[in-house]
Short mmCIF file of C-alpha atoms and ligand atoms in Angstrom, two decimals:
data_model
loop_
_atom_site.label_atom_id
_atom_site.label_comp_id
_atom_site.label_asym_id
_atom_site.label_seq_id
_atom_site.Cartn_x
_atom_site.Cartn_y
_atom_site.Cartn_z
CA MET A 1 117.34 92.63 64.33
CA GLN A 2 113.84 93.86 64.66
CA ARG A 3 112.39 97.13 63.38
CA VAL A 4 110.26 98.78 66.06
CA PRO A 5 107.22 100.78 64.93
CA ILE A 6 107.30 104.40 66.06
CA ALA A 7 104.14 106.34 66.89
CA ARG A 8 103.79 109.94 65.63
CA LEU A 9 103.35 112.67 68.22
CA SER A 10 103.01 116.41 67.84
CA PHE A 11 104.71 118.83 70.20
CA ASP A 12 101.64 121.06 69.89
CA HIS A 13 99.94 118.98 72.58
CA LEU A 14 102.73 119.91 75.00
CA SER A 15 102.05 123.66 74.98
CA PRO A 16 99.90 123.56 78.12
CA VAL A 17 102.77 121.93 80.02
CA ILE A 18 105.88 123.68 78.68
CA GLY A 19 104.28 127.03 77.87
CA ALA A 20 103.45 128.60 74.48
CA ARG A 21 106.83 130.34 74.07
CA SER A 22 108.80 127.15 74.56
CA ALA A 23 106.48 125.36 72.15
CA VAL A 24 107.11 127.96 69.44
CA ARG A 25 110.86 127.78 69.97
CA LEU A 26 110.72 124.03 69.74
CA ARG A 27 108.83 124.17 66.47
CA ASN A 28 111.49 126.53 65.05
CA VAL A 29 114.29 124.22 66.09
CA ILE A 30 112.62 121.25 64.45
CA ASP A 31 111.89 123.15 61.26
CA GLU A 32 115.57 123.96 61.11
CA ALA A 33 116.47 120.34 61.83
CA ARG A 34 114.62 119.15 58.75
CA VAL A 35 116.75 121.47 56.63
CA VAL A 36 120.07 120.82 58.35
CA LEU A 37 119.76 117.05 58.44
CA ASP A 38 119.00 117.23 54.76
CA GLY A 39 117.33 113.89 54.18
CA ARG A 40 119.66 111.85 56.39
CA VAL A 41 117.99 109.01 58.24
CA VAL A 42 118.59 109.03 62.00
CA TRP A 43 118.67 105.47 63.32
CA HIS A 44 118.45 104.52 66.98
CA ILE A 45 119.63 101.04 67.91
CA ASN A 46 119.23 99.44 71.34
CA SER A 47 118.67 95.96 72.72
CA SER A 48 115.05 95.96 73.87
CA ALA A 49 111.80 97.54 72.68
CA GLN A 50 110.28 97.42 76.16
CA GLY A 51 111.31 97.31 79.80
CA GLY A 52 113.77 99.70 81.37
CA GLY A 53 114.60 103.35 80.92
CA VAL A 54 116.13 103.34 77.43
CA ALA A 55 113.15 101.72 75.72
CA GLU A 56 110.89 103.98 77.74
CA MET A 57 112.62 107.11 76.52
CA LEU A 58 112.96 106.05 72.89
CA GLN A 59 109.24 105.33 72.56
CA THR A 60 108.34 108.96 73.08
CA LEU A 61 111.47 110.80 71.96
CA LEU A 62 111.38 109.11 68.56
CA ALA A 63 107.62 109.56 68.28
CA TYR A 64 108.03 113.33 68.63
CA GLU A 65 110.85 113.39 66.08
CA CYS A 66 108.77 111.36 63.62
CA GLY A 67 105.73 113.52 64.26
CA ALA A 68 107.85 116.56 63.42
CA GLY A 69 108.70 115.10 60.03
CA LEU A 70 112.24 113.85 60.72
CA ASP A 71 113.16 110.48 59.19
CA VAL A 72 113.87 108.54 62.37
CA ARG A 73 113.92 104.74 62.64
CA TRP A 74 114.39 102.31 65.51
CA LEU A 75 116.10 98.91 65.45
CA VAL A 76 116.50 96.38 68.26
CA THR A 77 119.47 94.01 68.19
CA ASP A 78 119.30 90.25 68.69
CA GLY A 79 121.37 88.29 71.16
CA ASP A 80 121.53 84.92 72.84
CA GLY A 81 121.69 84.02 76.55
CA PRO A 82 125.52 84.07 76.87
CA TYR A 83 125.64 87.42 75.04
CA PHE A 84 123.15 89.05 77.42
CA ASN A 85 125.06 87.58 80.37
CA ILE A 86 128.18 89.31 79.06
CA THR A 87 126.43 92.65 78.45
CA LYS A 88 124.77 92.48 81.89
CA ARG A 89 128.21 91.84 83.40
CA ILE A 90 129.51 94.94 81.60
CA HIS A 91 126.46 96.89 82.81
CA HIS A 92 127.16 95.99 86.45
CA ARG A 93 130.87 96.76 86.11
CA LEU A 94 130.22 100.18 84.60
CA HIS A 95 128.30 100.75 87.81
CA GLY A 96 131.42 99.66 89.71
CA GLN A 97 129.99 96.28 90.78
CA ASN A 98 131.24 92.80 89.97
CA GLY A 99 127.83 91.47 88.94
CA ASP A 100 127.93 87.69 88.49
CA GLY A 101 131.72 87.73 89.03
CA GLY A 102 132.38 86.15 85.60
CA LEU A 103 135.20 87.03 83.24
CA LEU A 104 135.48 89.65 80.52
CA SER A 105 138.20 87.78 78.69
CA THR A 106 138.97 86.15 75.35
CA TYR A 107 135.79 84.04 75.15
CA GLU A 108 133.61 87.03 76.09
CA HIS A 109 135.32 89.26 73.50
CA LYS A 110 134.90 86.61 70.82
CA HIS A 111 131.26 85.90 71.62
CA PHE A 112 130.42 89.61 71.82
CA ALA A 113 132.10 90.07 68.41
CA ARG A 114 130.26 87.05 66.95
CA VAL A 115 126.80 88.29 67.95
CA THR A 116 127.69 91.83 66.92
CA LYS A 117 128.78 90.58 63.49
CA ARG A 118 125.41 88.92 62.93
CA ASN A 119 123.60 92.12 63.93
CA GLY A 120 126.02 94.15 61.80
CA GLU A 121 125.17 92.19 58.67
CA GLN A 122 121.51 93.06 59.10
CA VAL A 123 122.22 96.70 59.91
CA LEU A 124 124.27 97.05 56.75
CA ALA A 125 121.30 95.94 54.70
CA THR A 126 119.43 99.07 55.72
CA VAL A 127 121.76 101.86 56.90
CA ARG A 128 123.22 104.01 54.13
CA SER A 129 126.35 106.12 53.91
CA GLY A 130 125.69 109.54 55.47
CA ASP A 131 122.99 108.28 57.83
CA ILE A 132 123.36 109.06 61.52
CA VAL A 133 123.20 106.07 63.88
CA VAL A 134 122.69 106.51 67.61
CA LEU A 135 123.74 103.35 69.45
CA HIS A 136 122.50 102.89 72.99
CA ASP A 137 124.44 101.30 75.84
CA PRO A 138 127.13 98.59 75.73
CA GLN A 139 124.88 96.03 73.99
CA THR A 140 125.16 97.89 70.68
CA ILE A 141 128.58 99.58 70.83
CA GLY A 142 130.21 96.73 68.89
CA LEU A 143 128.45 97.97 65.75
CA THR A 144 130.58 101.14 65.63
CA PRO A 145 133.38 99.88 63.34
CA VAL A 146 131.10 98.26 60.78
CA LEU A 147 128.86 101.34 60.64
CA ARG A 148 131.84 103.64 60.20
CA ARG A 149 133.14 101.52 57.38
CA ALA A 150 129.72 101.86 55.76
CA GLY A 151 130.04 105.65 55.91
CA ALA A 152 127.52 106.25 58.72
CA LEU A 153 128.03 108.86 61.43
CA VAL A 154 128.00 107.07 64.76
CA VAL A 155 126.91 108.46 68.13
CA TRP A 156 127.06 106.24 71.21
CA ARG A 157 124.76 107.07 74.11
CA CYS A 158 125.79 105.52 77.39
CA HIS A 159 122.95 105.58 79.92
CA ILE A 160 124.98 104.12 82.77
CA GLY A 161 128.09 104.97 84.73
CA GLN A 162 129.42 105.74 88.13
CA ASP A 163 131.12 108.76 89.57
CA GLU A 164 134.40 107.13 90.61
CA MET A 165 136.44 104.67 88.60
CA ASN A 166 137.23 101.37 90.33
CA ARG A 167 138.67 98.06 89.13
CA ALA A 168 135.34 96.66 88.00
CA ALA A 169 134.47 99.81 86.03
CA ASP A 170 137.95 99.99 84.55
CA GLU A 171 137.67 96.38 83.34
CA ALA A 172 134.36 97.13 81.59
CA TRP A 173 135.75 100.27 80.00
CA GLN A 174 138.80 98.38 78.70
CA PHE A 175 136.39 95.94 77.06
CA LEU A 176 134.43 98.73 75.40
CA ARG A 177 137.24 101.21 74.66
CA PRO A 178 138.26 99.97 71.19
CA TYR A 179 134.67 100.47 70.03
CA VAL A 180 133.93 103.68 71.95
CA GLU A 181 136.97 105.46 70.56
CA GLN A 182 135.66 104.95 67.05
CA ALA A 183 132.37 106.74 67.65
CA HIS A 184 132.07 110.27 66.25
CA ALA A 185 130.47 111.42 69.52
CA CYS A 186 129.47 109.92 72.86
CA ILE A 187 126.65 111.03 75.13
CA PHE A 188 126.71 110.59 78.91
CA SER A 189 124.09 111.48 81.51
CA ARG A 190 126.65 113.11 83.83
CA ALA A 191 130.11 114.63 83.30
CA ALA A 192 131.49 112.31 86.00
CA TYR A 193 130.66 109.28 83.82
CA VAL A 194 133.02 110.27 80.98
CA PRO A 195 136.09 108.00 81.02
CA ALA A 196 139.33 109.98 81.36
CA TRP A 197 140.82 108.56 78.15
CA LEU A 198 137.96 109.78 75.94
CA SER A 199 138.71 112.96 73.99
CA SER A 200 136.72 115.84 75.44
CA GLU A 201 135.75 116.90 71.90
CA SER A 202 133.65 113.77 71.46
CA ALA A 203 131.97 113.69 74.90
CA PHE A 204 128.58 115.38 75.33
CA ILE A 205 126.46 115.57 78.48
CA ILE A 206 122.73 115.19 77.98
CA PRO A 207 120.57 114.10 80.92
CA PRO A 208 117.55 111.98 79.98
CA ALA A 209 113.98 113.25 80.11
CA ILE A 210 110.40 112.04 80.30
CA ASP A 211 107.35 112.82 78.21
CA ALA A 212 104.57 114.60 80.08
CA LEU A 213 101.91 113.16 77.77
CA SER A 214 103.04 109.55 77.54
CA THR A 215 100.69 106.90 78.88
CA LYS A 216 102.94 106.66 81.91
CA ASN A 217 102.82 110.35 82.77
CA GLN A 218 99.56 111.66 81.31
CA SER A 219 97.12 113.08 83.81
CA MET A 220 94.92 110.51 85.54
CA SER A 221 92.29 111.19 88.16
CA ARG A 222 92.78 109.83 91.66
CA ALA A 223 89.63 107.77 91.20
CA THR A 224 90.91 106.16 87.99
CA ALA A 225 94.30 105.41 89.58
CA ARG A 226 92.54 103.74 92.51
CA ASN A 227 90.24 101.84 90.20
CA ILE A 228 93.13 100.53 88.07
CA LEU A 229 94.99 99.36 91.18
CA THR A 230 91.82 97.65 92.38
CA HIS A 231 91.37 96.00 88.98
CA ILE A 232 94.93 94.62 88.87
CA GLY A 233 94.44 93.14 92.35
CA LEU A 234 96.58 95.43 94.51
CA LEU A 235 93.75 97.28 96.29
CA ALA A 236 90.84 95.42 97.86
CA GLY A 237 87.31 95.95 96.52
CA TYR A 238 85.47 95.87 93.22
CA ALA A 239 86.77 97.79 90.21
CA ARG A 240 84.32 99.74 88.06
CA SER A 241 84.65 98.40 84.54
CA ASN A 242 83.90 101.82 83.01
CA ASP A 243 86.87 103.62 84.60
CA LEU A 244 89.96 101.79 83.33
CA GLU A 245 90.67 103.94 80.29
CA PHE A 246 93.92 105.57 79.21
CA THR A 247 95.29 107.20 76.08
CA ARG A 248 97.85 105.21 74.12
CA LEU A 249 101.14 106.63 72.89
CA GLY A 250 99.70 107.16 69.42
CA ARG A 251 96.67 108.90 71.05
CA SER A 252 94.19 106.08 70.47
CA PRO A 253 92.11 104.98 73.46
CA GLY A 254 93.19 102.02 75.57
CA ARG A 255 91.75 100.11 78.49
CA VAL A 256 93.35 98.12 81.31
CA THR A 257 92.10 94.56 81.00
CA ARG A 258 94.87 92.34 82.41
CA ARG A 259 95.65 91.78 86.05
CA ALA A 260 98.99 91.74 87.83
CA GLU A 261 100.60 88.72 89.43
CA ILE A 262 101.01 89.70 93.05
CA ILE A 263 102.72 87.95 95.94
CA GLN A 264 100.65 89.04 98.96
CA THR A 265 98.64 87.56 101.79
CA ARG A 266 95.68 89.74 100.78
CA PRO A 267 95.23 93.06 98.87
CA VAL A 268 95.82 96.46 100.50
CA PRO A 269 92.64 96.82 102.62
CA GLY A 270 91.45 100.10 101.12
CA SER A 271 92.38 103.13 99.05
CA ALA A 272 92.68 105.31 102.18
CA VAL A 273 95.62 103.21 103.40
CA PRO A 274 98.86 105.07 102.54
CA LEU A 275 100.88 103.15 99.96
CA VAL A 276 104.67 103.35 99.67
CA VAL A 277 105.79 102.35 96.17
CA GLN A 278 109.04 101.53 94.41
CA VAL A 279 108.74 100.88 90.66
CA SER A 280 111.82 99.21 89.15
CA ARG A 281 113.09 96.40 87.04
CA TRP A 282 113.99 93.34 89.15
CA ASP A 283 117.66 94.20 89.17
CA PRO A 284 120.04 93.79 92.13
CA LEU A 285 121.15 97.43 91.79
CA LYS A 286 117.56 98.64 92.37
CA ASP A 287 117.65 96.89 95.78
CA MET A 288 113.97 95.98 96.01
CA ALA A 289 114.97 93.64 98.88
CA GLY A 290 116.56 96.57 100.72
CA VAL A 291 113.29 98.53 100.51
CA LEU A 292 111.41 95.46 101.75
CA HIS A 293 113.62 95.20 104.84
CA GLY A 294 113.74 98.97 105.47
CA PHE A 295 109.95 98.98 105.52
CA ALA A 296 109.47 95.71 107.41
CA ASP A 297 111.97 96.59 110.16
CA GLN A 298 110.33 99.94 110.88
CA ARG A 299 106.72 99.14 110.12
CA HIS A 300 105.75 100.16 113.67
CA ARG A 301 106.70 103.74 112.64
CA MET A 302 104.72 103.66 109.38
CA GLY A 303 101.21 103.88 110.81
CA ASP A 304 98.97 101.58 108.77
CA ALA A 305 100.90 102.12 105.53
CA HIS A 306 101.61 99.28 103.08
CA LEU A 307 104.52 98.80 100.69
CA ALA A 308 104.24 97.77 97.02
CA LEU A 309 107.38 96.72 95.13
CA VAL A 310 106.29 97.03 91.51
CA GLY A 311 108.21 95.63 88.54
CA PRO A 312 107.66 94.16 85.10
CA ASP A 313 106.81 90.48 84.75
CA PRO A 314 110.42 89.23 84.97
CA ARG A 315 109.89 86.63 82.24
CA SER A 316 109.23 89.34 79.69
CA VAL A 317 112.35 91.54 79.68
CA THR A 318 114.55 89.77 77.15
CA ASP A 319 117.82 91.65 77.65
CA ASP A 320 117.77 91.21 81.45
CA PRO A 321 118.75 87.65 82.33
CA GLU A 322 118.80 88.34 86.10
CA GLY A 323 115.22 89.55 86.54
CA LEU A 324 113.64 86.23 87.44
CA ARG A 325 116.33 85.32 89.97
CA VAL A 326 116.12 88.75 91.67
CA PHE A 327 112.33 88.51 91.84
CA GLN A 328 112.45 84.98 93.27
CA ASP A 329 115.02 86.15 95.79
CA CYS A 330 112.64 88.91 96.92
CA VAL A 331 109.82 86.39 97.22
CA ALA A 332 112.04 84.15 99.37
CA GLN A 333 112.91 87.08 101.64
CA TRP A 334 109.26 88.10 101.86
CA ALA A 335 108.36 84.52 102.86
CA GLU A 336 110.78 84.76 105.79
CA LEU A 337 109.14 87.88 107.23
CA ALA A 338 106.90 87.84 110.28
CA PRO A 339 103.21 87.58 109.29
CA SER A 340 102.61 91.16 110.55
CA ALA A 341 105.17 92.43 108.01
CA GLN A 342 104.15 90.07 105.21
CA GLU A 343 100.57 91.24 105.22
CA ARG A 344 101.70 94.83 104.58
CA ILE A 345 104.14 94.11 101.74
CA HIS A 346 103.10 93.32 98.16
CA LEU A 347 105.39 92.12 95.35
CA VAL A 348 103.72 93.16 92.12
CA CYS A 349 104.60 91.84 88.63
CA LEU A 350 102.94 93.91 85.94
CA PRO A 351 102.04 92.26 82.63
CA MET A 352 104.12 93.47 79.69
CA ALA A 353 102.05 92.03 76.82
CA ASP A 354 100.64 95.49 76.09
CA ILE A 355 103.26 98.10 76.82
CA ASP A 356 100.77 100.99 77.04
CA GLU A 357 98.61 99.04 79.46
CA ASN A 358 101.74 98.39 81.55
CA ALA A 359 102.51 102.12 81.47
CA ALA A 360 98.98 102.95 82.67
CA MET A 361 99.47 100.57 85.60
CA VAL A 362 102.79 102.24 86.48
CA ASN A 363 101.12 105.65 86.18
CA ALA A 364 98.36 104.56 88.58
CA SER A 365 100.88 103.11 91.06
CA GLN A 366 103.01 106.26 91.12
CA ARG A 367 100.02 108.62 91.33
CA HIS A 368 98.38 106.66 94.13
CA ALA A 369 101.62 106.48 96.15
CA ALA A 370 101.84 108.43 99.41
CA VAL A 371 105.64 108.12 99.05
CA VAL A 372 107.70 106.94 96.08
CA VAL A 373 111.01 105.24 96.87
CA GLN A 374 114.05 104.66 94.66
CA LYS A 375 116.60 102.93 96.84
CA SER A 376 119.08 102.20 94.05
CA LEU A 377 122.57 101.10 94.99
CA ARG A 378 123.76 102.66 91.73
CA GLU A 379 121.74 104.67 89.21
CA GLY A 380 122.67 106.08 85.81
CA PHE A 381 119.90 108.68 85.96
CA GLY A 382 116.71 107.19 87.41
CA LEU A 383 113.66 107.88 85.23
CA THR A 384 111.36 106.50 87.90
CA VAL A 385 112.47 109.39 90.10
CA THR A 386 111.66 111.91 87.36
CA GLU A 387 108.28 110.27 86.78
CA ALA A 388 107.38 110.51 90.47
CA MET A 389 108.63 114.11 90.67
CA TYR A 390 106.57 115.12 87.66
CA LYS A 391 103.51 113.64 89.39
CA GLY A 392 104.22 115.76 92.45
CA ARG A 393 104.93 112.78 94.68
CA PRO A 394 107.32 113.05 97.64
CA VAL A 395 110.35 110.88 96.89
CA VAL A 396 112.86 109.07 99.10
CA ALA A 397 115.90 108.07 97.05
CA SER A 398 119.53 107.08 97.42
CA LYS A 399 122.10 109.80 96.88
CA VAL A 400 123.70 108.06 93.91
CA GLY A 401 124.39 108.82 90.24
CA GLY A 402 121.88 110.92 88.35
CA ILE A 403 119.40 110.96 91.24
CA GLN A 404 121.59 113.67 92.78
CA ASP A 405 121.08 115.81 89.66
CA GLN A 406 117.33 115.64 90.11
CA ILE A 407 116.79 116.00 93.86
CA ALA A 408 118.37 118.47 96.26
CA ASP A 409 117.91 116.89 99.67
CA GLY A 410 115.09 118.48 101.62
CA VAL A 411 114.00 120.58 98.62
CA HIS A 412 112.66 118.20 95.96
CA GLY A 413 112.65 115.02 98.05
CA LEU A 414 114.71 113.23 100.69
CA LEU A 415 118.08 111.69 99.84
CA VAL A 416 119.63 108.83 101.77
CA ASN A 417 123.43 109.27 101.86
CA ASP A 418 124.39 105.62 102.14
CA PRO A 419 122.43 103.57 99.58
CA THR A 420 122.94 100.38 101.58
CA ASP A 421 121.46 101.90 104.74
CA THR A 422 118.01 100.28 104.95
CA LEU A 423 117.43 101.84 108.35
CA ALA A 424 117.93 105.39 107.03
CA CYS A 425 115.67 104.60 104.06
CA GLY A 426 112.90 103.34 106.37
CA ASP A 427 113.45 106.36 108.56
CA ALA A 428 112.99 108.81 105.66
CA ILE A 429 109.83 107.00 104.52
CA ALA A 430 108.41 107.16 108.07
CA ARG A 431 109.22 110.88 108.21
CA LEU A 432 107.25 111.63 105.06
CA LEU A 433 104.31 109.48 106.11
CA ALA A 434 104.14 111.34 109.41
CA ASP A 435 104.70 114.88 108.14
CA LYS A 436 102.05 115.58 105.48
CA ALA A 437 103.03 119.25 105.10
CA LEU A 438 106.64 118.29 104.35
CA ALA A 439 105.49 115.62 101.89
CA ARG A 440 103.26 118.15 100.10
CA ARG A 441 106.03 120.79 99.91
CA LEU A 442 108.60 118.34 98.52
CA GLY A 443 106.07 117.03 96.00
CA ARG A 444 105.26 120.56 94.78
CA ASN A 445 108.93 121.49 94.38
CA ALA A 446 109.65 118.19 92.66
CA ARG A 447 106.96 118.76 90.05
CA ARG A 448 108.21 122.27 89.32
CA ARG A 449 111.75 121.02 88.85
CA ALA A 450 110.73 118.11 86.64
CA ILE A 451 108.77 120.47 84.36
CA ALA A 452 111.61 122.98 84.19
CA GLU A 453 114.45 120.56 83.53
CA PHE A 454 113.51 117.01 82.72
CA LEU A 455 110.88 117.05 79.98
CA ALA A 456 111.37 115.80 76.43
CA PRO A 457 111.77 119.17 74.61
CA ARG A 458 114.97 120.08 76.47
CA GLN A 459 116.47 116.72 75.61
CA LEU A 460 115.36 116.85 72.00
CA ILE A 461 116.97 120.23 71.39
CA GLN A 462 120.23 119.05 72.95
CA LEU A 463 120.19 115.91 70.81
CA LEU A 464 119.54 117.85 67.63
CA ASP A 465 122.43 120.18 68.49
CA LEU A 466 124.65 117.17 68.80
CA LEU A 467 123.47 115.65 65.53
CA TYR A 468 124.18 118.93 63.75
CA ALA A 469 127.68 118.96 65.21
CA VAL A 470 128.26 115.37 64.09
CA ALA A 471 126.94 116.17 60.62
CA GLY A 472 129.41 119.08 60.51
CA LYS A 473 126.66 121.68 60.43
CA PRO A 474 126.49 123.50 63.76
CA ARG A 475 123.14 125.14 64.14
CA ARG A 476 122.79 128.90 64.32
CA LEU A 477 122.52 129.88 67.95
CA ASN A 478 120.18 132.81 67.49
CA ASN A 479 116.89 131.04 68.10
CA ARG A 480 117.98 129.87 71.54
CA PRO A 481 117.49 131.77 74.77
CA LYS A 482 120.26 134.09 75.94
CA LYS A 483 120.95 131.95 78.99
CA GLU A 484 121.69 128.96 76.80
CA ARG A 485 124.00 130.91 74.53
CA ARG A 486 125.96 132.10 77.56
CA ASN A 487 126.17 128.57 78.94
CA ARG A 488 127.32 127.21 75.63
CA ALA A 489 130.10 129.77 75.31
CA ALA A 490 131.14 129.14 78.89
CA THR A 491 131.39 125.40 78.46
CA SER A 492 132.90 125.21 75.01
CA ASP A 493 136.38 124.51 76.38
CA ARG A 494 135.26 121.95 78.95
CA ARG A 495 133.42 118.67 78.48
CA ARG A 496 130.81 119.74 75.99
CA GLN A 497 127.72 120.42 77.94
CA ILE A 498 124.58 122.21 76.85
CA VAL A 499 122.38 123.20 79.73
CA PHE A 500 119.20 125.17 79.64
CA ASN A 501 115.68 125.06 80.86
CA THR A 502 112.67 124.76 78.64
CA ARG A 503 110.90 127.57 80.41
N1 UDP B 601 109.08 100.50 84.13
C1 UDP B 601 107.95 100.11 83.41
N2 UDP B 601 107.24 99.05 83.80
C2 UDP B 601 107.56 98.34 84.91
C3 UDP B 601 108.69 98.74 85.66
C4 UDP B 601 109.44 99.82 85.23
O1 UDP B 601 107.60 100.74 82.41
O2 UDP B 601 106.84 97.38 85.21
C5 UDP B 601 109.78 101.69 83.67
C6 UDP B 601 109.83 102.81 84.69
O3 UDP B 601 108.58 103.46 84.77
C7 UDP B 601 110.92 103.67 84.08
C8 UDP B 601 111.85 102.63 83.47
O4 UDP B 601 111.13 101.42 83.38
O5 UDP B 601 110.42 104.49 83.06
C9 UDP B 601 113.08 102.41 84.33
O6 UDP B 601 113.97 103.45 84.08
P1 UDP B 601 115.08 103.87 85.13
O7 UDP B 601 115.89 104.95 84.52
O8 UDP B 601 114.44 104.18 86.45
O9 UDP B 601 115.94 102.55 85.36
P2 UDP B 601 116.59 101.49 84.32
O10 UDP B 601 115.61 100.36 84.28
O11 UDP B 601 116.79 102.16 83.03
O12 UDP B 601 117.87 101.09 85.00
#
């Protein structure tokens, strides 16, 4: 187990984005939280401090909570290779896919329990009776019984799922069920992800959110974005060494110094060349190879545009054993392309040694993109979509999972109905490259929607509500907007769902 340092952020900086009224309301809610939580420590436990959506969200969410004076702490569990193979198998099956096709049987149960026991012993050394522990994803769910026995209140947040149950998903849920049923509350990103056997009293729906001021989303001039992409080796030319700055999560200044490892015949010839970008982990469900083929097959319709598939250095994401294989697979498929396709496609591995520097590189990639793609075959929520929407980029994405909650087709982006349809994906990209007015309109709508619904304050208030409920102290409703109170009353007898906008 490793304790992850948490930066301290103040919501005051967010006023220009969320509006002064929302900022005041937020401050009131947090003031109340300090009283209601009454000295309890709120622990978050997941399996990786960097790489992927959960780590991304915790970095900022917890920093705001800490900055507001709540006692919040973050632990990352340990695991060995076989353990992460098992949890990755569960991850794929919760998405309805077989993954590596291996078993979830007696050996897997025993090994999962063995690793969990080791983590549990360390957790018990620090968590006290009465503390609230939020466990994230299947990797940590095994800790539920030991934490309950220690008198902690346990919330499990599941960031993955799929809309329809199938055999693979059912198998994963049977594996997890004995642990899940012991949690005091469970959080899902969509109502459709809640397993039918879970009591509706303990299921809460809270979609994820992004932080407008994080290094990944903070404003960045076009010139700086271009310069960073030139520095890392994606765009041709010379980078100016005095324009590589960014602000770190804790608000100290940072500077991009490292370069990316890029598979390419040569860099994108210039910053005026339209760049199509997908940013993802190297995971089969993100279908980087599908984007590669969708683009390559229809490159004659893409003008002089290039494609960049951007992911973390696959050797650096410890809880993702598949990353290297998926990346190598993409490289092999790239190597098979005709030279005229190869020279327009770039496979980019971003260094992860400095997580803020990595975030600045992602920020630059998304901001510079003429079109952002997220061709996931399955998607719990899809933070990369939210990030692109917030930056006002036109998005082409598969109509799967939480992406559907973010984009209405033709309003905030273009959705591709069949996620395996590379032709339709290429077609939508070509449409946006050709129709600048459409691209601009979708980008504008996307930004508005991201600000209204998918920023950190909305999520924080929902989470605090849930923690109050778990602690047996429901918060007074009178400092929330009328719309929210109505929604809450209306949904109290269904799956518990708290929906409201920050504006
Ligand atoms: N990401 C990153 N660096 C990279 C590639 C991805 O920080 O090199 C981030 C990406 O910006 C997003 C997160 O990882 O914030 C991925 O979250 P998402 O919900 O899209 O997918 P997940 O990886 O959780 O399945």
